[in-house]
PDB file of C-alpha atoms in Angstrom:
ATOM      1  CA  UNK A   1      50.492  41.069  16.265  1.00  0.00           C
ATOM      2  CA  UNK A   2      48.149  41.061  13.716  1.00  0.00           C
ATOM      3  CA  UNK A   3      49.394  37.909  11.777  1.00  0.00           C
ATOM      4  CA  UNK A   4      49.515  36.155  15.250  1.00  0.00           C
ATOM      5  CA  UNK A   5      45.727  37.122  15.625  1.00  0.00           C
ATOM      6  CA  UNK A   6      45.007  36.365  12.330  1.00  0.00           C
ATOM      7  CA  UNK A   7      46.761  32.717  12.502  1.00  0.00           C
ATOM      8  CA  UNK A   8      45.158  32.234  16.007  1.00  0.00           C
ATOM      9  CA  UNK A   9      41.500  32.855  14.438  1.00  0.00           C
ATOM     10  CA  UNK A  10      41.788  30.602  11.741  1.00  0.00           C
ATOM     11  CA  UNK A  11      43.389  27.955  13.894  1.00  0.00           C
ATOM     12  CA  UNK A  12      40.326  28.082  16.355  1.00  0.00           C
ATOM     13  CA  UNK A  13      37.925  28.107  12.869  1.00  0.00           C
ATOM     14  CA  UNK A  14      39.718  25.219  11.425  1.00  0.00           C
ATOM     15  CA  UNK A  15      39.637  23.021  14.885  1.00  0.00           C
ATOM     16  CA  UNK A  16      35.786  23.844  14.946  1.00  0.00           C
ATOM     17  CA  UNK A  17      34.630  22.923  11.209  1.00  0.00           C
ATOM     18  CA  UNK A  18      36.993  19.407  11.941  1.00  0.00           C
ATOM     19  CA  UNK A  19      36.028  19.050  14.873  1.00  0.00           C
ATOM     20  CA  UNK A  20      32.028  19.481  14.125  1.00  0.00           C
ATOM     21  CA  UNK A  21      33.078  17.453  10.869  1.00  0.00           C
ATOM     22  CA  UNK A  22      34.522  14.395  12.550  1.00  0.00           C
ATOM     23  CA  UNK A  23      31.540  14.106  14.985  1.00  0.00           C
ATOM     24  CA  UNK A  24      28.885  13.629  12.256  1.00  0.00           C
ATOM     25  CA  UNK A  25      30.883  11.385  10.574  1.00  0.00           C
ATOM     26  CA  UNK A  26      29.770   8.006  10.647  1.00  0.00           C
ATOM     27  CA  UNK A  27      30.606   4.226   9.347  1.00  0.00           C
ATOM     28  CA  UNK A  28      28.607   1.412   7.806  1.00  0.00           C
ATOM     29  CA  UNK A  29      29.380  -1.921   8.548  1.00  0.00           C
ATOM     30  CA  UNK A  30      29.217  -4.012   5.299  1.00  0.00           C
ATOM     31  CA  UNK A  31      30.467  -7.521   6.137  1.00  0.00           C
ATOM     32  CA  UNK A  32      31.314  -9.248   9.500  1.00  0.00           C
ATOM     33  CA  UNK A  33      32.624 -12.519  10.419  1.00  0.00           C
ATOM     34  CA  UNK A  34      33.664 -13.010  14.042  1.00  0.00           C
ATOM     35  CA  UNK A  35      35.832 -10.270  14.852  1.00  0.00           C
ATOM     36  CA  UNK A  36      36.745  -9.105  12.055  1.00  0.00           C
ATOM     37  CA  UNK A  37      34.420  -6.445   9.829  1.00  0.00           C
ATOM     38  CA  UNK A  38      34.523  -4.555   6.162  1.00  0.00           C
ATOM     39  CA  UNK A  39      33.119  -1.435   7.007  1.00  0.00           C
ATOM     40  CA  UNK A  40      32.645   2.028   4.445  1.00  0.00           C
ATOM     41  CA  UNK A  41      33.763   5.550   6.133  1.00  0.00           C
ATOM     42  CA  UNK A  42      32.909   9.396   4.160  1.00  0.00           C
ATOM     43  CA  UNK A  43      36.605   9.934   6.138  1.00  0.00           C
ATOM     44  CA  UNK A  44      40.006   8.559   5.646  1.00  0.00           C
ATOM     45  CA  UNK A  45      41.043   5.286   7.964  1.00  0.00           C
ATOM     46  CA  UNK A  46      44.657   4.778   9.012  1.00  0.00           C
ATOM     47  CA  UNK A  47      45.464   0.696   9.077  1.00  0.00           C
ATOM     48  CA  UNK A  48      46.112  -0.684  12.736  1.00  0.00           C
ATOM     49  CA  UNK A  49      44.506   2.860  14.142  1.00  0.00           C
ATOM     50  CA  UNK A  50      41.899   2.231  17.098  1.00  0.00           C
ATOM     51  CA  UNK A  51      38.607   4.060  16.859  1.00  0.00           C
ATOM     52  CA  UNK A  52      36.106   4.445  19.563  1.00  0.00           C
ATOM     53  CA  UNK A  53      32.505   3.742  17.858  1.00  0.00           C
ATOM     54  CA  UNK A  54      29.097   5.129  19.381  1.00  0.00           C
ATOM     55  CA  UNK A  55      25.883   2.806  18.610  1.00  0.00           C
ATOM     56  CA  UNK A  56      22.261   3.996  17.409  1.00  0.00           C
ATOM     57  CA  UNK A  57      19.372   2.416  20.007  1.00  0.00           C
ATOM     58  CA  UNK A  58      17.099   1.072  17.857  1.00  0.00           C
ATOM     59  CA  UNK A  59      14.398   3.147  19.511  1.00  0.00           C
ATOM     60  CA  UNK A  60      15.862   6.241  17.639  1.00  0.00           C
ATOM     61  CA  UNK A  61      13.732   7.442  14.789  1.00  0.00           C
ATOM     62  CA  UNK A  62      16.641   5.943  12.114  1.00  0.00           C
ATOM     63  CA  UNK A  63      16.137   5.317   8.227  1.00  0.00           C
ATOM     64  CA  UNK A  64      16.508   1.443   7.769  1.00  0.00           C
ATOM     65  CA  UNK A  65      16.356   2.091   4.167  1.00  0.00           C
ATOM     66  CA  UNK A  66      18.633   4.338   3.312  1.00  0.00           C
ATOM     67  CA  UNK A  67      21.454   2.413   5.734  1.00  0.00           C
ATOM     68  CA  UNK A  68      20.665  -0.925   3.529  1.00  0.00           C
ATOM     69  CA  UNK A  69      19.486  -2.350   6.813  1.00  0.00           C
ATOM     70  CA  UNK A  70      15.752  -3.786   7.856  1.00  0.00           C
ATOM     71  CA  UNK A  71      13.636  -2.631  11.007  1.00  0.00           C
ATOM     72  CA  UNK A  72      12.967  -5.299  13.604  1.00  0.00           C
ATOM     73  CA  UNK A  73      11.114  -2.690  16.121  1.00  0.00           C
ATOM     74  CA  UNK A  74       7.875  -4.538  15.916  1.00  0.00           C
ATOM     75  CA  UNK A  75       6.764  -7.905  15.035  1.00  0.00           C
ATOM     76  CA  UNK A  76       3.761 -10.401  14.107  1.00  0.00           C
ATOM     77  CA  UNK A  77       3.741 -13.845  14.909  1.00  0.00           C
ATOM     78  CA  UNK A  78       1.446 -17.000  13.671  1.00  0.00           C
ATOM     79  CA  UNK A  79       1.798 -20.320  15.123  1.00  0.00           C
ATOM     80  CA  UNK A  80       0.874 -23.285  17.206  1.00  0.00           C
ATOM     81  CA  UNK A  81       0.748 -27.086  17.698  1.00  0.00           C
ATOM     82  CA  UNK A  82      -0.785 -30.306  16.502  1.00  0.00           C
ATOM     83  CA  UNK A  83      -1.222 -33.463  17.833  1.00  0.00           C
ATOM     84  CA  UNK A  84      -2.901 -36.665  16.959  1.00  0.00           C
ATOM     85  CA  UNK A  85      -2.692 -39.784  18.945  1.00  0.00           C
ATOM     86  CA  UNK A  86      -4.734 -43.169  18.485  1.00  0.00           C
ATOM     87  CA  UNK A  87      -4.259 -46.353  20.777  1.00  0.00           C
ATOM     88  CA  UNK A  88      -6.000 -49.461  21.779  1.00  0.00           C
ATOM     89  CA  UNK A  89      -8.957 -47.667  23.953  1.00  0.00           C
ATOM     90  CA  UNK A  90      -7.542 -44.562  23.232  1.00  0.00           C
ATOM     91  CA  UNK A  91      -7.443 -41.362  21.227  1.00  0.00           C
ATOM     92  CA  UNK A  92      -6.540 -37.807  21.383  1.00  0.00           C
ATOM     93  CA  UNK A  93      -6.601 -35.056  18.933  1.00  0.00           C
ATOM     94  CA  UNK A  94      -5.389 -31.699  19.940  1.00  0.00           C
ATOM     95  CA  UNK A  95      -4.108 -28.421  18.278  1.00  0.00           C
ATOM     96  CA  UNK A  96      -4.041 -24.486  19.020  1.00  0.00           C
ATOM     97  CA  UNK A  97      -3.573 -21.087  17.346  1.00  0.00           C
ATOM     98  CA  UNK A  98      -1.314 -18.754  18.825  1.00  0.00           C
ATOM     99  CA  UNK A  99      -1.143 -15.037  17.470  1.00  0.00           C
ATOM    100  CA  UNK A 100       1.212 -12.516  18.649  1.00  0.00           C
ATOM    101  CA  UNK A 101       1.802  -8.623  18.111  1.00  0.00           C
ATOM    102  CA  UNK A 102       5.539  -7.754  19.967  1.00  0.00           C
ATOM    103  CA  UNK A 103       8.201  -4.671  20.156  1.00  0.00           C
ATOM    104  CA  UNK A 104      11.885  -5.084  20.063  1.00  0.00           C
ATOM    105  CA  UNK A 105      13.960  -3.543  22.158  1.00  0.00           C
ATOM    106  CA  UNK A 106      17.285  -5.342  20.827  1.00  0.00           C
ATOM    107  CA  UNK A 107      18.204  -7.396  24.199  1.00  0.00           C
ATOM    108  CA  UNK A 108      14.373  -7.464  25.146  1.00  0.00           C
ATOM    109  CA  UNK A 109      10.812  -8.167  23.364  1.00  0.00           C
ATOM    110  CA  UNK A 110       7.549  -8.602  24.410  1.00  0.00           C
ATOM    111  CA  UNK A 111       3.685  -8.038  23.503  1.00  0.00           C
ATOM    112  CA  UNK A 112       0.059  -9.240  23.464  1.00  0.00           C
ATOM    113  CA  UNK A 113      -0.879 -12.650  22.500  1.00  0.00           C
ATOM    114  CA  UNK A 114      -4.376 -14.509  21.876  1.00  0.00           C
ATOM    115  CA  UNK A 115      -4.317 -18.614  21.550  1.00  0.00           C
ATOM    116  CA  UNK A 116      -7.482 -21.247  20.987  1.00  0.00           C
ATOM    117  CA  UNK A 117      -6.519 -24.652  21.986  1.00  0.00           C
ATOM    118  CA  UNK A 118      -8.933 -27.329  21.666  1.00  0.00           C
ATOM    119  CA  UNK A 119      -8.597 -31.331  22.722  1.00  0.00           C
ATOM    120  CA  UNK A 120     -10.139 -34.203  21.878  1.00  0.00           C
ATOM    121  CA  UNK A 121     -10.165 -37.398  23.688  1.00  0.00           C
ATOM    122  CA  UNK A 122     -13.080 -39.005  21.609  1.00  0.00           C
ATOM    123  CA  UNK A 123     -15.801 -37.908  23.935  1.00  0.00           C
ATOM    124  CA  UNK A 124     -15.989 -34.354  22.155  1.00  0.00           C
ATOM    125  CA  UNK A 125     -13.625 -31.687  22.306  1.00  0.00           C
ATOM    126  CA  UNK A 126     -12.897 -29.212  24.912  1.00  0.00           C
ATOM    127  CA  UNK A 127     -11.889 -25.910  23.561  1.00  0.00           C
ATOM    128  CA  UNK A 128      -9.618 -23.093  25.344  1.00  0.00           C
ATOM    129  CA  UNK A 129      -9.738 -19.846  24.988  1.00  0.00           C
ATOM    130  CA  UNK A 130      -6.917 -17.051  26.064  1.00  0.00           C
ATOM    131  CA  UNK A 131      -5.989 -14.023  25.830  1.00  0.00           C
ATOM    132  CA  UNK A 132      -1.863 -12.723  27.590  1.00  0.00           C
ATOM    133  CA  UNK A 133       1.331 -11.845  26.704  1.00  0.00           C
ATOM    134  CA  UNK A 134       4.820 -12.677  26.330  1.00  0.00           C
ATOM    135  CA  UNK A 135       8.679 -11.652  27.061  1.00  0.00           C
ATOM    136  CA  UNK A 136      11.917 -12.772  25.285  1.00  0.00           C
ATOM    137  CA  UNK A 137      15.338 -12.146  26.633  1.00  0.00           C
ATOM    138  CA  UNK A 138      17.258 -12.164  24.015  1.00  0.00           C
ATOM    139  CA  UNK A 139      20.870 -13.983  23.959  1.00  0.00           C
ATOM    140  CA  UNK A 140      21.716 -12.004  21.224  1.00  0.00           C
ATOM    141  CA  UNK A 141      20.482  -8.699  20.060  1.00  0.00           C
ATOM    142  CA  UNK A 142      17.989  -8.758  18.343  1.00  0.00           C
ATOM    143  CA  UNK A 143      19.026  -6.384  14.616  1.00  0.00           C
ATOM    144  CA  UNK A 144      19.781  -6.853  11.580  1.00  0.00           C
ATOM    145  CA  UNK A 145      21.430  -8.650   9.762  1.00  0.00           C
ATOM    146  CA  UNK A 146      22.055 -10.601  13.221  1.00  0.00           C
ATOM    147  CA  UNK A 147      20.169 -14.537  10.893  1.00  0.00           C
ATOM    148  CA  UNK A 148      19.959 -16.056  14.695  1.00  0.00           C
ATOM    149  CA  UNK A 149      18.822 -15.290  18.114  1.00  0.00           C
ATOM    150  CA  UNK A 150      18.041 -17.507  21.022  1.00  0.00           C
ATOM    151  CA  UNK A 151      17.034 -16.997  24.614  1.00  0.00           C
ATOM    152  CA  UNK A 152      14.574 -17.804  27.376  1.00  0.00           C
ATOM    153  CA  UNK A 153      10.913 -16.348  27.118  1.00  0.00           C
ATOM    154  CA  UNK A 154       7.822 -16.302  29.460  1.00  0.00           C
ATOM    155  CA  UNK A 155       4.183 -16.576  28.478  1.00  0.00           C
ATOM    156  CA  UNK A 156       1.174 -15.811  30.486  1.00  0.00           C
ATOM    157  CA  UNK A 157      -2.423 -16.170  29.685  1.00  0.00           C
ATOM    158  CA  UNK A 158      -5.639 -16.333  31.324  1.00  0.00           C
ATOM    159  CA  UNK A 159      -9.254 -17.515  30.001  1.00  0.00           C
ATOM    160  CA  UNK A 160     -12.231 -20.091  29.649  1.00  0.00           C
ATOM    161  CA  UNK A 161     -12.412 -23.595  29.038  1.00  0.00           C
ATOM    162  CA  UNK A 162     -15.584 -24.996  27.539  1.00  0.00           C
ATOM    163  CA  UNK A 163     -16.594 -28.538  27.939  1.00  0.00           C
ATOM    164  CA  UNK A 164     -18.353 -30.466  25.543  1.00  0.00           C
ATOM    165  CA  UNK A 165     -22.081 -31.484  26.120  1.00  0.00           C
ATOM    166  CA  UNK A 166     -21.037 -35.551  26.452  1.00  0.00           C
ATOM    167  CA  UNK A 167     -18.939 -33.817  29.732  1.00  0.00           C
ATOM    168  CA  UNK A 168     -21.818 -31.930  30.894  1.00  0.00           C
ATOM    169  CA  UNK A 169     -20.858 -28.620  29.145  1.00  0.00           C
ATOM    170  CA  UNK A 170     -20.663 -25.867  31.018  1.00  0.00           C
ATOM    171  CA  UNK A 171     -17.615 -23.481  31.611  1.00  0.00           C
ATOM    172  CA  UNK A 172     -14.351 -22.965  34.099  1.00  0.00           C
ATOM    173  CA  UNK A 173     -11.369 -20.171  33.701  1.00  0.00           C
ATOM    174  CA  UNK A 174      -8.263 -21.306  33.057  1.00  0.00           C
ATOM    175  CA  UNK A 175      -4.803 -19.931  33.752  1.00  0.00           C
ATOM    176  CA  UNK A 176      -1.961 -21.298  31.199  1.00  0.00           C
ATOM    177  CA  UNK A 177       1.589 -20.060  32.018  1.00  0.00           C
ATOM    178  CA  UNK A 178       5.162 -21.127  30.175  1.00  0.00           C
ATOM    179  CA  UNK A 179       8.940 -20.941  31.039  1.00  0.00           C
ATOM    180  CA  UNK A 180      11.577 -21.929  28.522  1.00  0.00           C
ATOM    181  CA  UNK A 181      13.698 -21.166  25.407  1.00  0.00           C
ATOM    182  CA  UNK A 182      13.625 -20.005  21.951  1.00  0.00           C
ATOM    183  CA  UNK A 183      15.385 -20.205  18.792  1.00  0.00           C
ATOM    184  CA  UNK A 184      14.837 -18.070  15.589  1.00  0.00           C
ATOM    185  CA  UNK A 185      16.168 -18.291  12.265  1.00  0.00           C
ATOM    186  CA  UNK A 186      16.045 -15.290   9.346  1.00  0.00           C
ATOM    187  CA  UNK A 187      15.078 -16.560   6.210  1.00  0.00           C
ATOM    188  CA  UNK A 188      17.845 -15.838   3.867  1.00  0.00           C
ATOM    189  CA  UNK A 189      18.510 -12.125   5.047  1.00  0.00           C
ATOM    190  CA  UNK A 190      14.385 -11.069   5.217  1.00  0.00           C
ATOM    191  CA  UNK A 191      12.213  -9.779   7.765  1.00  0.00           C
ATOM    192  CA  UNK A 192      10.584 -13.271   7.967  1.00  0.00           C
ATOM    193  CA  UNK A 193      11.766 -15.966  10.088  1.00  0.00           C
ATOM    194  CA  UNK A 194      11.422 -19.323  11.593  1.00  0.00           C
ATOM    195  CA  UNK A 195      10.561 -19.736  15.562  1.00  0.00           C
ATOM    196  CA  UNK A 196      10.582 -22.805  17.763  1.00  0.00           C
ATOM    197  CA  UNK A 197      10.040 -23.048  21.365  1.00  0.00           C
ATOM    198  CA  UNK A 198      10.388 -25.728  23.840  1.00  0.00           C
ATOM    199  CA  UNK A 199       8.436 -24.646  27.429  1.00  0.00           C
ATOM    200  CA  UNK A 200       7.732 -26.102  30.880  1.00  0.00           C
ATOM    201  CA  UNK A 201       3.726 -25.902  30.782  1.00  0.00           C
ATOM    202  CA  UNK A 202       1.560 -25.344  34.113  1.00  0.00           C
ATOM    203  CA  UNK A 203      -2.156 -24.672  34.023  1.00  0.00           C
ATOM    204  CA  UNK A 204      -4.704 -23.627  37.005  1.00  0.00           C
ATOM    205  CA  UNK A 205      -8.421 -24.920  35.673  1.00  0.00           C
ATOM    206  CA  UNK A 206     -10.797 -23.342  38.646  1.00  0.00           C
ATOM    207  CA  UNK A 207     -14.894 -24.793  38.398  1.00  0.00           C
ATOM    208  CA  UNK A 208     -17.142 -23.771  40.820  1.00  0.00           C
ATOM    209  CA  UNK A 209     -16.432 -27.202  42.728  1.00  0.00           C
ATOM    210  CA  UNK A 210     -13.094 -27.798  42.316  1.00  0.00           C
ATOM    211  CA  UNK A 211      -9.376 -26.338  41.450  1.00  0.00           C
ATOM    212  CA  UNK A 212      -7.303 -28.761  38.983  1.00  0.00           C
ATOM    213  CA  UNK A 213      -3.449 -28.222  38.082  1.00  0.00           C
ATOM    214  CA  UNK A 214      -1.899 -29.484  35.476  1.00  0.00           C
ATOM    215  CA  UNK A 215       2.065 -29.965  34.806  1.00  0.00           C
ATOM    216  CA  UNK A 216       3.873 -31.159  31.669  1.00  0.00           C
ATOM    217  CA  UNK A 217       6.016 -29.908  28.322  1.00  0.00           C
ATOM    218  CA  UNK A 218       5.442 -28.704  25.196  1.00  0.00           C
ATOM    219  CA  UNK A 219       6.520 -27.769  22.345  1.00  0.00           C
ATOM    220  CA  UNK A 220       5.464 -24.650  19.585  1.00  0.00           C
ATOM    221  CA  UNK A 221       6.782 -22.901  16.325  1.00  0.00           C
ATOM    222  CA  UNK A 222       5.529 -19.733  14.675  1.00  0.00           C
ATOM    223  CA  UNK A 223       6.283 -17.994  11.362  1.00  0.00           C
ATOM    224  CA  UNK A 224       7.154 -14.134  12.442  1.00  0.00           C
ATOM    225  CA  UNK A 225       7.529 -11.228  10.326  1.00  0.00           C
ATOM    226  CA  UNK A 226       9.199  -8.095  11.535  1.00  0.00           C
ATOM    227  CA  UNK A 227       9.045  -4.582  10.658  1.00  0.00           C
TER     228      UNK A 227
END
């Protein structure tokens, strides 16, 4: 009786400590192409065994560091376009600054944005300013060491346009709104990549006599950093 009790104890202590064991146990994943991954385990793997895996959020308060991988939770954007046309009778000049703070939510981003756009059809240029914000849907999660991503995105802003004095000067609000898709590229494995977007374009320019819309495409790319 007492051997069984003793036995049945340390049976119920030994399925505890393995069991608490084997739930803090965790894998890295060092190398992946397609399907097929190198990954590092603190516990012994048996070949052709299946393993059900749980997944971090990134939201959780994880060391990038110490797992060899980079944060993407937040991110800084600097970008725009530039144009510069000259015809028979005709000439247009026109660029724009785009900045962008964002957070990263792995499928989804978005943030706050600021952009001053100013055009010049020889008469003087008009210059925009706006202040909005943006969303990505992201294709593909957005973590590292994932060197690509892609998706649609939105933008929204709302502002001023001021005319030049050969126009009459004076003000009228402006809103600017986009719909199309982005790709991104990683530089070489860093926190720094490449972004290009191709939009449908649609402003609403409102003066005190009359509403204007305009209707076209564009194109922008930013340098981003993440972190």
């Amino acid at each position: 009786m007492k051997i069984s009790l003793r036995f049945s104890i340390r049976f119920i202590l030994s399925l505890l400590l393995f069991s608490s064991s084997a739930w803090s146990q965790k894998i890295m994943v060092k190398k992946t192409k397609g399907k097929n991954s190198i990954v590092e385990s603190s516990i012994p793997l048996e070949e052709g065994m299946v393993y059900d895996l749980q997944t971090a959020p990134i939201s959780e308060n994880v060391n990038y560091q110490t797992k060899g991988l980079k944060s993407r939770q937040n991110s800084m954007m600097v970008g725009g376009s530039f144009v510069s046309l000259k015809g028979t009778d005709y000439q247009k000049n026109a660029g724009s600054l785009q900045l962008r703070y964002g957070w990263n939510f792995t499928q989804l981003e978005f943030g706050a944005a600021g952009e001053v756009k100013s055009t010049n059809l020889g008469a003087g240029a008009t210059t925009d300013f706006l202040l909005g914000g943006y969303f990505d849907y992201n294709l593909i999660t957005n973590r590292d060491p994932k060197p690509f991503i892609y998706g649609p995105f939105a933008f929204a802003g709302f502002g001023s346009v001021e005319s030049p004095a050969s126009k009459g000067g004076g003000s009228a609000s402006i809103l600017d709104s986009n719909l199309g898709g982005f790709i991104t590229w990683f530089l070489s494995g860093s926190s720094a990549a490449i972004r290009v977007e191709g939009y449908f374009d649609y402003q609403q320019i409102n003066t005190s006599l009359k509403q204007t819309d305009v209707m076209g495409f564009g194109t922008r790319g930013f340098l981003v950093y993440y972190f």
